[in-house]
Coordinates of C-alpha atoms in Angstrom, one line a residue:
Chain A
M1 CA 111.5 71.4 91.9
S2 CA 113.4 73.5 94.4
A3 CA 110.2 75.4 95.3
F4 CA 108.4 72.0 95.8
A5 CA 111.2 70.8 98.2
Q6 CA 111.1 74.1 100.2
V7 CA 107.3 73.8 100.6
L8 CA 107.8 70.2 101.6
A9 CA 110.4 71.2 104.2
S10 CA 108.2 74.0 105.7
G11 CA 105.3 71.5 105.7
V12 CA 107.3 68.9 107.6
A13 CA 108.5 71.6 110.1
T14 CA 104.9 72.8 110.8
G15 CA 103.9 69.2 110.8
C16 CA 106.4 68.5 113.6
V17 CA 104.7 71.2 115.7
Y18 CA 101.3 69.7 115.0
G19 CA 102.7 66.3 115.8
L20 CA 104.0 67.4 119.2
V21 CA 100.7 68.9 120.2
A22 CA 99.0 65.8 118.9
L23 CA 101.3 63.7 121.1
S24 CA 100.2 65.7 124.1
F25 CA 96.5 65.0 123.2
V26 CA 97.2 61.3 122.9
L27 CA 99.2 61.2 126.1
I28 CA 96.3 62.7 128.1
Y29 CA 93.7 60.7 126.2
K30 CA 95.4 57.4 126.9
A31 CA 95.9 58.2 130.6
S32 CA 92.6 59.7 131.5
D33 CA 90.2 59.1 128.6
T34 CA 89.6 62.8 128.1
V35 CA 90.3 65.2 125.2
S36 CA 91.9 68.4 126.6
F37 CA 90.6 71.6 125.0
M38 CA 93.3 73.7 126.7
Q39 CA 96.4 72.4 124.8
G40 CA 96.4 75.4 122.5
E41 CA 96.4 77.8 125.5
L42 CA 99.1 75.9 127.3
L43 CA 101.2 76.2 124.1
M44 CA 100.6 80.0 124.0
V45 CA 101.4 80.4 127.7
G46 CA 104.6 78.4 127.2
A47 CA 105.8 80.7 124.4
F48 CA 104.9 83.8 126.3
A49 CA 106.6 82.6 129.4
A50 CA 109.8 82.1 127.5
V51 CA 109.5 85.5 125.9
G52 CA 108.8 87.1 129.3
L53 CA 111.7 85.3 131.0
H54 CA 114.1 86.3 128.2
A55 CA 112.9 89.9 128.4
A56 CA 113.7 89.8 132.1
G57 CA 117.3 88.9 131.3
V58 CA 117.4 85.1 131.5
P59 CA 119.5 83.5 128.8
L60 CA 117.4 82.2 125.9
A61 CA 118.1 78.4 126.4
L62 CA 117.4 78.6 130.2
A63 CA 114.3 80.7 129.6
G64 CA 113.0 77.9 127.3
V65 CA 113.7 75.1 129.8
L66 CA 112.1 77.1 132.7
A67 CA 109.0 77.9 130.6
V68 CA 108.5 74.3 129.7
L69 CA 109.0 73.2 133.3
A70 CA 106.6 75.9 134.6
V71 CA 103.8 74.9 132.2
A72 CA 104.3 71.2 133.1
L73 CA 103.9 72.2 136.8
L74 CA 100.8 74.2 135.8
G75 CA 99.4 71.1 134.1
A76 CA 100.1 68.9 137.2
A77 CA 98.5 71.5 139.5
L78 CA 95.3 71.8 137.4
E79 CA 95.0 68.0 137.4
R80 CA 95.4 67.8 141.2
L81 CA 93.0 70.7 141.8
A82 CA 90.2 70.0 139.4
L83 CA 90.7 67.7 136.4
R84 CA 90.8 64.5 138.4
R85 CA 87.2 65.1 139.4
A86 CA 86.2 64.6 135.8
L87 CA 87.4 61.0 135.9
G88 CA 84.4 58.6 135.5
Q89 CA 82.1 61.5 134.7
P90 CA 80.5 62.1 131.3
H91 CA 82.9 63.4 128.7
L92 CA 81.2 66.7 128.8
V93 CA 82.5 67.5 132.3
A94 CA 86.2 67.3 131.2
V95 CA 85.5 69.1 127.9
L96 CA 83.9 72.1 129.7
L97 CA 86.6 72.1 132.5
T98 CA 89.5 72.1 130.1
F99 CA 87.8 74.7 127.9
G100 CA 87.2 76.9 131.0
F101 CA 90.8 76.7 132.1
G102 CA 91.8 77.5 128.6
L103 CA 89.7 80.7 128.8
V104 CA 91.3 81.6 132.2
M105 CA 94.8 81.2 130.7
R106 CA 93.9 83.2 127.6
G107 CA 92.3 86.0 129.7
A108 CA 95.2 86.1 132.1
V109 CA 97.7 86.6 129.3
A110 CA 95.4 89.1 127.5
S111 CA 95.2 91.3 130.6
V112 CA 98.9 91.9 130.4
P113 CA 99.1 95.0 128.2
A114 CA 102.5 94.2 126.7
A115 CA 101.2 90.8 125.6
T116 CA 98.3 92.1 123.5
H117 CA 99.8 95.3 122.1
E118 CA 103.1 94.0 120.6
M119 CA 104.2 91.2 118.4
H120 CA 106.9 89.1 120.0
R121 CA 109.6 87.0 118.5
L122 CA 112.3 84.9 120.2
P123 CA 115.6 86.3 119.0
L124 CA 117.0 83.3 117.2
P125 CA 119.6 83.5 114.4
E126 CA 117.8 83.3 111.1
Q127 CA 119.9 81.9 108.3
V128 CA 119.4 80.2 105.0
L129 CA 121.2 76.9 104.6
V130 CA 121.9 75.5 101.1
L131 CA 121.8 71.8 100.9
G132 CA 122.2 70.0 97.6
G133 CA 121.3 73.2 95.7
I134 CA 118.1 73.7 97.7
A135 CA 117.7 76.5 100.2
F136 CA 116.2 75.7 103.6
A137 CA 115.4 78.1 106.4
S138 CA 117.5 77.2 109.4
S139 CA 114.5 77.6 111.7
H140 CA 112.7 74.8 109.8
L141 CA 115.6 72.5 110.1
A142 CA 116.1 73.4 113.8
V143 CA 112.4 72.5 114.5
I144 CA 112.7 69.2 112.7
A145 CA 115.9 68.4 114.6
A146 CA 114.5 69.4 118.0
T147 CA 111.4 67.3 117.4
A148 CA 113.4 64.3 116.5
L149 CA 115.5 64.7 119.7
L150 CA 112.5 65.1 121.9
V151 CA 110.8 62.1 120.4
L152 CA 113.9 60.0 121.0
L153 CA 114.0 61.2 124.7
L154 CA 110.3 60.3 125.0
A155 CA 110.8 56.8 123.5
L156 CA 113.7 56.2 126.0
F157 CA 111.5 57.5 128.9
F158 CA 108.7 55.1 128.0
R159 CA 111.0 52.1 127.4
H160 CA 113.6 52.4 130.0
T161 CA 112.3 54.2 133.1
R162 CA 110.0 52.9 135.8
A163 CA 107.7 55.9 135.5
G164 CA 107.4 55.4 131.7
L165 CA 106.6 51.7 132.2
A166 CA 104.0 52.6 134.9
L167 CA 102.4 55.2 132.6
R168 CA 102.1 52.7 129.8
A169 CA 100.6 50.1 132.2
C170 CA 98.0 52.7 133.3
A171 CA 97.1 53.5 129.7
E172 CA 96.7 49.8 129.0
D173 CA 94.5 49.0 131.9
A174 CA 94.3 51.3 135.0
R175 CA 92.6 48.7 137.2
V176 CA 95.1 46.0 136.6
A177 CA 97.9 48.5 136.9
A178 CA 96.6 49.6 140.3
L179 CA 96.4 46.0 141.4
M180 CA 100.1 45.6 140.5
G181 CA 101.0 48.4 142.7
V182 CA 101.2 51.3 140.3
P183 CA 100.1 54.6 141.9
V184 CA 97.5 55.4 139.3
A185 CA 96.5 58.8 140.6
R186 CA 100.1 60.0 140.5
M187 CA 100.4 58.6 137.0
H188 CA 97.4 60.8 135.9
T189 CA 99.2 63.8 137.3
L190 CA 102.3 62.9 135.5
A191 CA 100.4 62.4 132.2
W192 CA 98.8 65.9 132.4
A193 CA 102.2 67.4 133.4
L194 CA 103.9 65.7 130.4
G195 CA 101.0 66.7 128.1
A196 CA 101.3 70.4 129.3
G197 CA 105.1 70.4 129.0
L198 CA 104.9 69.0 125.4
A199 CA 102.4 71.7 124.4
A200 CA 104.7 74.4 125.8
F201 CA 107.7 72.9 124.0
A202 CA 105.6 72.9 120.8
G203 CA 105.0 76.6 121.5
L204 CA 108.7 77.3 121.7
L205 CA 109.2 75.5 118.4
L206 CA 106.4 77.5 116.8
A207 CA 107.9 80.8 117.9
P208 CA 110.6 81.0 115.2
I209 CA 108.1 79.9 112.5
S210 CA 105.4 82.3 113.4
F211 CA 105.2 85.2 115.9
V212 CA 104.3 84.7 119.6
H213 CA 100.8 86.1 119.9
L214 CA 97.5 85.4 121.7
D215 CA 96.0 83.3 118.9
M216 CA 99.0 81.0 118.3
G217 CA 97.1 78.3 120.2
L218 CA 94.8 77.9 117.3
V219 CA 97.3 75.4 115.9
A220 CA 95.9 72.9 118.5
L221 CA 92.8 72.8 116.3
K222 CA 95.0 71.4 113.5
A223 CA 96.9 69.1 115.8
F224 CA 93.5 67.6 116.8
P225 CA 92.9 66.0 113.3
A226 CA 96.5 64.8 113.5
A227 CA 95.9 63.0 116.7
V228 CA 92.7 61.4 115.4
L229 CA 94.4 60.4 112.1
G230 CA 97.0 58.6 114.2
G231 CA 94.2 56.8 116.1
L232 CA 94.2 58.8 119.3
Y233 CA 95.8 55.8 121.0
S234 CA 99.1 55.7 119.2
L235 CA 102.0 58.0 120.1
P236 CA 104.0 57.3 116.9
G237 CA 100.7 57.6 115.0
A238 CA 100.1 61.1 116.4
L239 CA 103.5 62.3 115.2
A240 CA 103.0 60.7 111.8
G241 CA 99.6 62.3 111.6
G242 CA 101.0 65.7 112.4
V243 CA 103.6 65.5 109.7
F244 CA 101.0 64.2 107.3
I245 CA 98.7 67.1 108.0
G246 CA 101.5 69.7 107.8
V247 CA 102.7 68.4 104.4
A248 CA 99.1 68.1 103.1
E249 CA 98.4 71.6 104.2
A250 CA 101.6 73.0 102.6
L251 CA 100.9 71.2 99.4
A252 CA 97.3 72.4 99.4
G253 CA 98.6 75.9 99.8
L254 CA 100.7 75.3 96.6
A255 CA 97.9 73.7 94.6
L256 CA 94.6 75.2 95.7
P257 CA 93.4 78.8 95.5
E258 CA 94.2 81.1 98.4
G259 CA 92.2 80.4 101.6
Y260 CA 91.3 76.8 101.1
K261 CA 94.4 75.5 102.8
D262 CA 93.1 76.1 106.3
A263 CA 90.1 73.8 105.8
V264 CA 92.3 70.9 104.6
P265 CA 93.0 69.4 108.0
Y266 CA 89.3 69.3 109.0
A267 CA 88.3 67.9 105.6
L268 CA 90.9 65.2 106.1
L269 CA 89.6 64.6 109.6
M270 CA 86.0 64.1 108.5
L271 CA 87.1 61.8 105.7
A272 CA 89.4 59.8 108.0
L273 CA 86.7 59.5 110.6
L274 CA 84.2 58.2 108.0
A275 CA 86.6 55.8 106.3
F276 CA 88.7 54.7 109.3
P277 CA 86.6 55.2 112.4
R278 CA 89.5 54.3 114.7
G279 CA 92.3 56.0 112.8
F280 CA 94.8 54.4 110.4
G281 CA 96.8 52.6 113.1
G282 CA 93.9 52.3 115.5
R283 CA 92.3 49.3 117.1
A284 CA 88.8 48.3 117.9
A285 CA 87.3 49.8 121.0
Chain B
M1 CA 51.8 71.3 139.1
S2 CA 54.5 69.0 138.0
A3 CA 58.2 69.7 138.8
T4 CA 58.9 70.5 135.2
A5 CA 56.0 72.9 134.8
R6 CA 57.0 74.6 138.1
R7 CA 60.5 75.1 136.9
A8 CA 59.3 76.4 133.6
A9 CA 57.0 78.9 135.4
L10 CA 60.0 79.9 137.6
A11 CA 62.1 80.5 134.5
A12 CA 59.4 82.5 132.9
A13 CA 59.1 84.5 136.1
A14 CA 62.8 85.1 136.0
V15 CA 62.7 86.4 132.5
L16 CA 59.8 88.7 133.4
A17 CA 61.7 89.9 136.4
L18 CA 64.6 90.8 134.2
A19 CA 62.3 92.8 132.0
V20 CA 60.6 94.5 134.9
F21 CA 64.0 95.3 136.5
G22 CA 65.1 96.9 133.2
Y23 CA 61.9 99.0 133.2
A24 CA 62.6 100.2 136.7
S25 CA 66.2 101.0 135.8
A26 CA 67.4 103.4 133.2
S27 CA 66.8 101.6 129.9
P28 CA 63.6 99.5 129.5
D29 CA 64.4 98.8 125.9
Y30 CA 67.7 97.3 126.8
A31 CA 66.1 94.9 129.3
L32 CA 63.5 93.8 126.7
G33 CA 66.3 93.2 124.3
Q34 CA 68.2 91.1 126.8
A35 CA 65.0 89.1 127.5
T36 CA 64.6 88.6 123.8
L37 CA 68.2 87.3 123.6
V38 CA 67.5 84.9 126.5
I39 CA 64.5 83.4 124.6
T40 CA 66.5 83.2 121.4
Y41 CA 69.3 81.3 123.2
A42 CA 66.7 79.1 124.9
I43 CA 65.3 78.0 121.5
A44 CA 68.8 77.0 120.2
G45 CA 69.4 75.4 123.7
L46 CA 66.3 73.3 123.3
G47 CA 67.9 71.7 120.3
L48 CA 71.0 70.9 122.3
V49 CA 68.8 69.4 125.2
I50 CA 67.5 67.0 122.6
V51 CA 70.9 66.1 121.2
V52 CA 72.9 66.0 124.5
G53 CA 70.4 65.3 127.2
H54 CA 68.1 62.9 125.4
G55 CA 70.2 61.6 122.4
G56 CA 73.1 61.2 124.8
Q57 CA 75.6 62.6 122.2
I58 CA 78.3 65.2 122.6
A59 CA 77.8 68.0 120.1
L60 CA 80.7 70.4 119.9
G61 CA 79.5 72.3 116.9
H62 CA 76.0 73.4 117.7
G63 CA 76.9 77.0 117.0
A64 CA 77.5 76.2 113.4
L65 CA 73.9 74.9 113.0
V66 CA 72.7 78.2 114.5
A67 CA 74.9 80.0 111.9
L68 CA 73.4 78.0 109.1
G69 CA 69.9 79.0 110.2
A70 CA 70.9 82.7 110.7
Y71 CA 72.6 83.0 107.3
T72 CA 69.8 81.1 105.4
Q73 CA 67.3 83.5 106.9
A74 CA 69.3 86.6 106.2
L75 CA 70.1 85.6 102.6
L76 CA 66.5 84.6 101.8
V77 CA 65.0 87.8 103.3
A78 CA 67.6 89.9 101.5
R79 CA 66.4 88.3 98.2
G80 CA 62.8 89.4 99.0
L81 CA 61.3 86.3 100.6
P82 CA 58.8 87.2 103.5
P83 CA 60.5 86.4 106.8
L84 CA 57.7 84.1 107.9
L85 CA 58.2 81.9 104.8
A86 CA 62.0 82.0 105.2
L87 CA 61.7 80.7 108.8
P88 CA 60.9 77.1 107.9
L89 CA 63.6 77.1 105.3
A90 CA 66.1 78.4 107.9
M91 CA 65.0 75.5 110.1
A92 CA 65.4 73.1 107.2
A93 CA 69.0 74.4 106.7
G94 CA 69.8 73.9 110.3
G95 CA 68.2 70.4 110.3
A96 CA 70.1 69.4 107.1
G97 CA 73.3 70.6 108.7
G98 CA 72.5 68.5 111.7
A99 CA 71.8 65.4 109.6
L100 CA 75.0 65.9 107.7
A101 CA 77.1 66.4 110.9
S102 CA 75.5 63.2 112.3
L103 CA 76.6 61.0 109.4
P104 CA 79.8 59.7 111.2
A105 CA 77.6 58.7 114.1
R106 CA 76.7 55.5 112.3
R107 CA 80.3 54.4 112.7
L108 CA 81.6 56.3 115.7
G109 CA 80.7 56.7 119.3
G110 CA 81.2 59.1 122.2
L111 CA 84.1 61.4 122.0
Y112 CA 85.1 60.5 118.5
F113 CA 81.7 61.5 117.3
G114 CA 82.0 64.8 119.3
I115 CA 85.2 65.5 117.5
S116 CA 83.6 65.0 114.1
T117 CA 80.9 67.5 115.0
L118 CA 83.8 69.9 115.9
A119 CA 85.4 69.4 112.5
F120 CA 82.0 70.0 110.8
A121 CA 81.6 73.3 112.7
L122 CA 85.1 74.4 111.8
M123 CA 84.5 73.8 108.1
V124 CA 81.2 75.7 108.3
E125 CA 83.0 78.6 109.9
E126 CA 85.7 78.5 107.3
A127 CA 83.1 78.4 104.5
L128 CA 81.3 81.4 105.9
V129 CA 84.5 83.4 105.9
R130 CA 85.7 82.3 102.4
W131 CA 82.5 82.3 100.4
E132 CA 82.6 86.0 100.1
S133 CA 80.3 86.4 97.1
L134 CA 77.5 84.9 99.2
T135 CA 78.2 85.8 102.8
R136 CA 80.4 88.9 102.3
G137 CA 83.0 87.1 104.5
S138 CA 84.2 88.9 107.6
A139 CA 82.7 92.2 106.4
G140 CA 79.4 90.9 107.6
L141 CA 75.8 91.0 106.4
G142 CA 73.0 93.4 107.5
V143 CA 69.6 91.9 108.2
A144 CA 66.2 93.7 108.2
A145 CA 63.8 93.4 111.1
F146 CA 61.2 90.5 111.2
S147 CA 58.0 91.4 109.5
V148 CA 54.6 89.9 108.6
G149 CA 52.6 91.6 105.9
G150 CA 52.8 95.3 106.6
W151 CA 53.7 94.9 110.3
S152 CA 57.4 94.8 111.3
A153 CA 58.8 93.9 114.7
T154 CA 61.2 96.9 115.2
A155 CA 60.1 97.7 118.8
P156 CA 61.8 95.7 121.5
A157 CA 58.5 94.6 123.0
A158 CA 57.4 93.3 119.6
Q159 CA 60.6 91.3 119.2
L160 CA 60.1 89.8 122.7
G161 CA 56.5 88.9 121.7
V162 CA 57.5 87.1 118.5
S163 CA 60.3 85.3 120.2
A164 CA 58.1 84.2 123.1
V165 CA 55.4 82.8 120.7
L166 CA 58.0 80.9 118.7
L167 CA 59.6 79.5 121.9
A168 CA 56.2 78.3 123.1
L169 CA 55.6 76.6 119.8
A170 CA 59.1 75.0 119.8
W171 CA 58.6 74.0 123.4
A172 CA 55.3 72.3 122.7
G173 CA 56.8 70.5 119.7
C174 CA 59.7 69.3 121.8
R175 CA 57.3 68.0 124.5
R176 CA 55.4 66.0 121.9
L177 CA 58.5 64.7 120.3
L178 CA 60.0 63.5 123.6
A179 CA 56.8 61.8 124.7
S180 CA 56.6 60.0 121.3
R181 CA 58.1 56.7 120.2
I182 CA 61.2 58.4 118.9
G183 CA 61.7 60.3 122.2
R184 CA 61.5 57.0 124.1
A185 CA 64.0 55.5 121.7
W186 CA 66.5 58.3 122.4
R187 CA 66.3 57.8 126.1
A188 CA 66.6 54.0 125.7
L189 CA 69.8 54.5 123.6
R190 CA 71.2 57.0 126.1
E191 CA 70.7 54.6 129.0
D192 CA 72.0 51.5 127.4
E193 CA 72.8 51.3 123.7
M194 CA 73.2 47.5 123.6
A195 CA 69.8 46.8 125.4
A196 CA 68.1 49.4 123.2
Q197 CA 69.4 47.7 120.0
A198 CA 68.3 44.3 121.3
C199 CA 64.8 45.8 121.6
G200 CA 64.9 46.6 117.9
I201 CA 65.9 50.3 118.1
A202 CA 68.2 51.3 115.3
A203 CA 71.0 53.5 116.8
G204 CA 72.2 55.3 113.7
P205 CA 68.9 56.6 112.3
S206 CA 67.7 57.6 115.8
I207 CA 70.8 59.7 116.4
A208 CA 70.5 61.2 113.0
L209 CA 66.9 62.2 113.8
A210 CA 68.0 63.7 117.1
F211 CA 70.6 65.8 115.3
T212 CA 68.1 66.8 112.6
A213 CA 65.5 68.0 115.2
G214 CA 68.2 69.7 117.2
G215 CA 69.6 71.3 114.1
A216 CA 66.1 72.6 113.1
L217 CA 65.7 74.2 116.5
A218 CA 69.2 75.7 116.2
G219 CA 68.2 77.0 112.8
L220 CA 65.1 78.7 114.2
G221 CA 67.1 80.3 117.0
G222 CA 69.7 81.5 114.5
A223 CA 67.0 83.0 112.2
L224 CA 65.6 85.0 115.1
Y225 CA 69.0 86.0 116.3
A226 CA 69.7 87.3 112.7
H227 CA 66.6 89.5 112.8
W228 CA 67.1 90.9 116.4
I229 CA 70.9 91.6 116.1
G230 CA 70.5 92.9 112.6
Y231 CA 74.0 92.0 111.6
L232 CA 75.8 88.7 110.9
S233 CA 79.5 87.9 110.7
P234 CA 81.3 84.5 110.9
E235 CA 83.1 85.3 114.2
Q236 CA 79.8 85.5 116.1
F237 CA 79.5 81.7 115.5
G238 CA 82.9 80.5 116.4
L239 CA 84.0 77.7 118.6
R240 CA 83.4 79.8 121.7
F241 CA 79.7 80.2 120.8
S242 CA 79.4 76.4 120.5
F243 CA 80.9 76.0 123.9
E244 CA 78.7 78.7 125.4
L245 CA 75.6 76.7 124.1
L246 CA 77.1 73.6 125.6
M247 CA 77.6 75.4 128.9
L248 CA 74.1 76.6 128.6
V249 CA 72.6 73.1 128.7
F250 CA 75.1 72.0 131.2
I251 CA 74.3 74.7 133.7
G252 CA 70.6 74.5 133.0
G253 CA 70.4 70.8 133.2
A254 CA 70.6 68.8 129.9
R255 CA 67.8 66.4 130.7
R256 CA 64.9 68.8 131.0
L257 CA 63.5 71.3 128.5
A258 CA 63.4 73.9 131.2
G259 CA 67.1 73.5 131.5
A260 CA 67.5 75.4 128.2
L261 CA 65.6 78.4 129.5
W262 CA 67.5 78.4 132.9
G263 CA 70.8 78.0 131.1
A264 CA 70.0 80.8 128.6
L265 CA 69.2 83.1 131.5
V266 CA 72.5 82.4 133.1
I267 CA 74.5 82.6 129.9
V268 CA 73.0 86.0 128.9
A269 CA 73.2 87.4 132.4
L270 CA 76.8 86.3 133.0
P271 CA 78.5 88.9 130.8
Q272 CA 76.5 91.6 132.5
L273 CA 77.5 90.4 135.9
I274 CA 81.1 90.1 134.8
A275 CA 81.0 93.7 133.5
L276 CA 79.7 94.9 136.8
A277 CA 82.4 92.9 138.7
R278 CA 85.1 94.3 136.4
D279 CA 84.0 97.9 136.9
A280 CA 84.2 97.3 140.7
L281 CA 87.9 96.2 140.3
P282 CA 90.5 98.8 141.1
G283 CA 93.1 100.0 138.5
D284 CA 93.0 100.4 134.8
T285 CA 95.0 97.3 133.8
L286 CA 92.4 95.1 135.6
R287 CA 89.6 96.5 133.4
S288 CA 91.0 95.0 130.2
A289 CA 89.0 92.6 128.0
G290 CA 91.3 89.9 129.2
V291 CA 89.8 90.0 132.7
E292 CA 86.4 89.4 131.2
T293 CA 87.6 86.2 129.5
L294 CA 89.4 85.1 132.6
L295 CA 86.3 85.5 134.8
F296 CA 84.1 83.8 132.3
G297 CA 86.4 80.8 132.2
A298 CA 86.7 80.7 136.0
L299 CA 82.9 80.7 136.2
I300 CA 82.7 77.8 133.8
V301 CA 85.1 75.9 136.0
A302 CA 83.3 76.8 139.2
A303 CA 79.9 75.8 137.7
V304 CA 81.2 72.4 136.5
L305 CA 82.9 71.7 139.8
L306 CA 80.1 72.8 142.1
R307 CA 77.0 71.7 140.2
P308 CA 78.0 68.7 138.0
Q309 CA 74.3 67.9 137.6
G310 CA 73.3 71.4 136.4
L311 CA 71.0 74.0 138.2
A312 CA 67.8 72.2 137.2
G313 CA 69.5 69.0 138.3
G314 CA 67.7 65.7 138.3
R315 CA 68.2 62.7 136.2

């Protein structure tokens, strides 16, 4: 029983990371009708930026905030420079553009010798908390708490700020929003910046669970099914999808032979696409 | 001479030039090998031209279909089947994979469908790594050279010859297919799905057929690739390979068969050019593998921004 609960807790914690990356997919998809194939690299860059800043002597909390802000700025810059040209073009254009930028980021980090040759870890206190007779890793609980806090902030942003309202209006119908005086181009930039920042934040959360390394962006491939399960249009759906995938994967690791667990998210994705073409909470196109 | 034929002749001349250039330089065998690789990529690229350029679908997992063909060929040949007999079976494996990957197309459209092909590709890759008793997992699989009867294509020139003959056959097959009823149906669906359906064209089966044909070509390309490289491992067919193929048709021009050959030429030549550029850079840190990835990504971005219609262009 206690082993089951611990697996569940770690599943929910990883699921939160998947959910955050899925949120970033959905944000970008809603605003600009594109799937970004560089979210994994943004996540990796965010984590490395925090590690680098901390190594340079910046306090840990400040390093995290600065890293997220820097990656958000990077997202905005890429949108301004290139990604806005993909609007209205076939999907292939945006797919290749974001993939290309992903390779550039990956290559840039890989050409720093210290990034490739050593394993990095953010120096966080690692404790075991015992709640109701069940031991939890403090990092898992911290990840869950941080996700909950961030989601609350996002909800407040979308409900109670002008920018949040404008962003929602754009996602609903860009033409009508433009006619009502919403600066649509600026909202696109904001969406990409938020999406990049979210990915970087997910990278920080992943750091205590796994190491900071070049391939940590591969979690984006698992966040992808999460976003689709949630319907690709629904922000709460993306988060729920992420937690669902995380738990399903953790339970598969418990029940299935070694190695099968990594295929579980994709199998779920295929099944979900076949059974619910627009996601569980989705709507007709 | 039609524009398509002229472009095809140009591309053939470019491949020839590559071979001649290699002869003049230090290692002729190397140049022949590169030309062979261009043709192998072009065969797989033809499949993607059908799916993306004519079927109008986004396929994010074409590399997995190439892998299916390559592994089928390698495993059958290793069990004693003559390579020439294994080729149609490798094509069948690729085609079956394509048909399977296209199943969700009956219910999904556009980007959603592209995502489902991505999921299919990731599962194939996972299976290739995990099914160790069959594929030997990440340890990899050795493959013997292509042979017919007592003759075996070990010399680079022979490899180039075999590839060129098969490319010509595949090309002729594609031309016939695209000029036929089903080819017209694909183009009608691409231009306007509603209007096409109103004319009695069934979208689902047509797309499935495009994927089957594209998968069969991918399988053929994979089978040849297995013979020429002589060694298979799952990481050769990862997501990056699928995107390279996608970039191949994008750069070459997805709407023309010649686009596959142009794109293949660029995709095979790029790493060479990047290596040259990297060696010209000063300092040791700049010569890391990371710079290569960086330049490759930058070139994708530049190509997409500068030539959104592809090199062969046209509609």
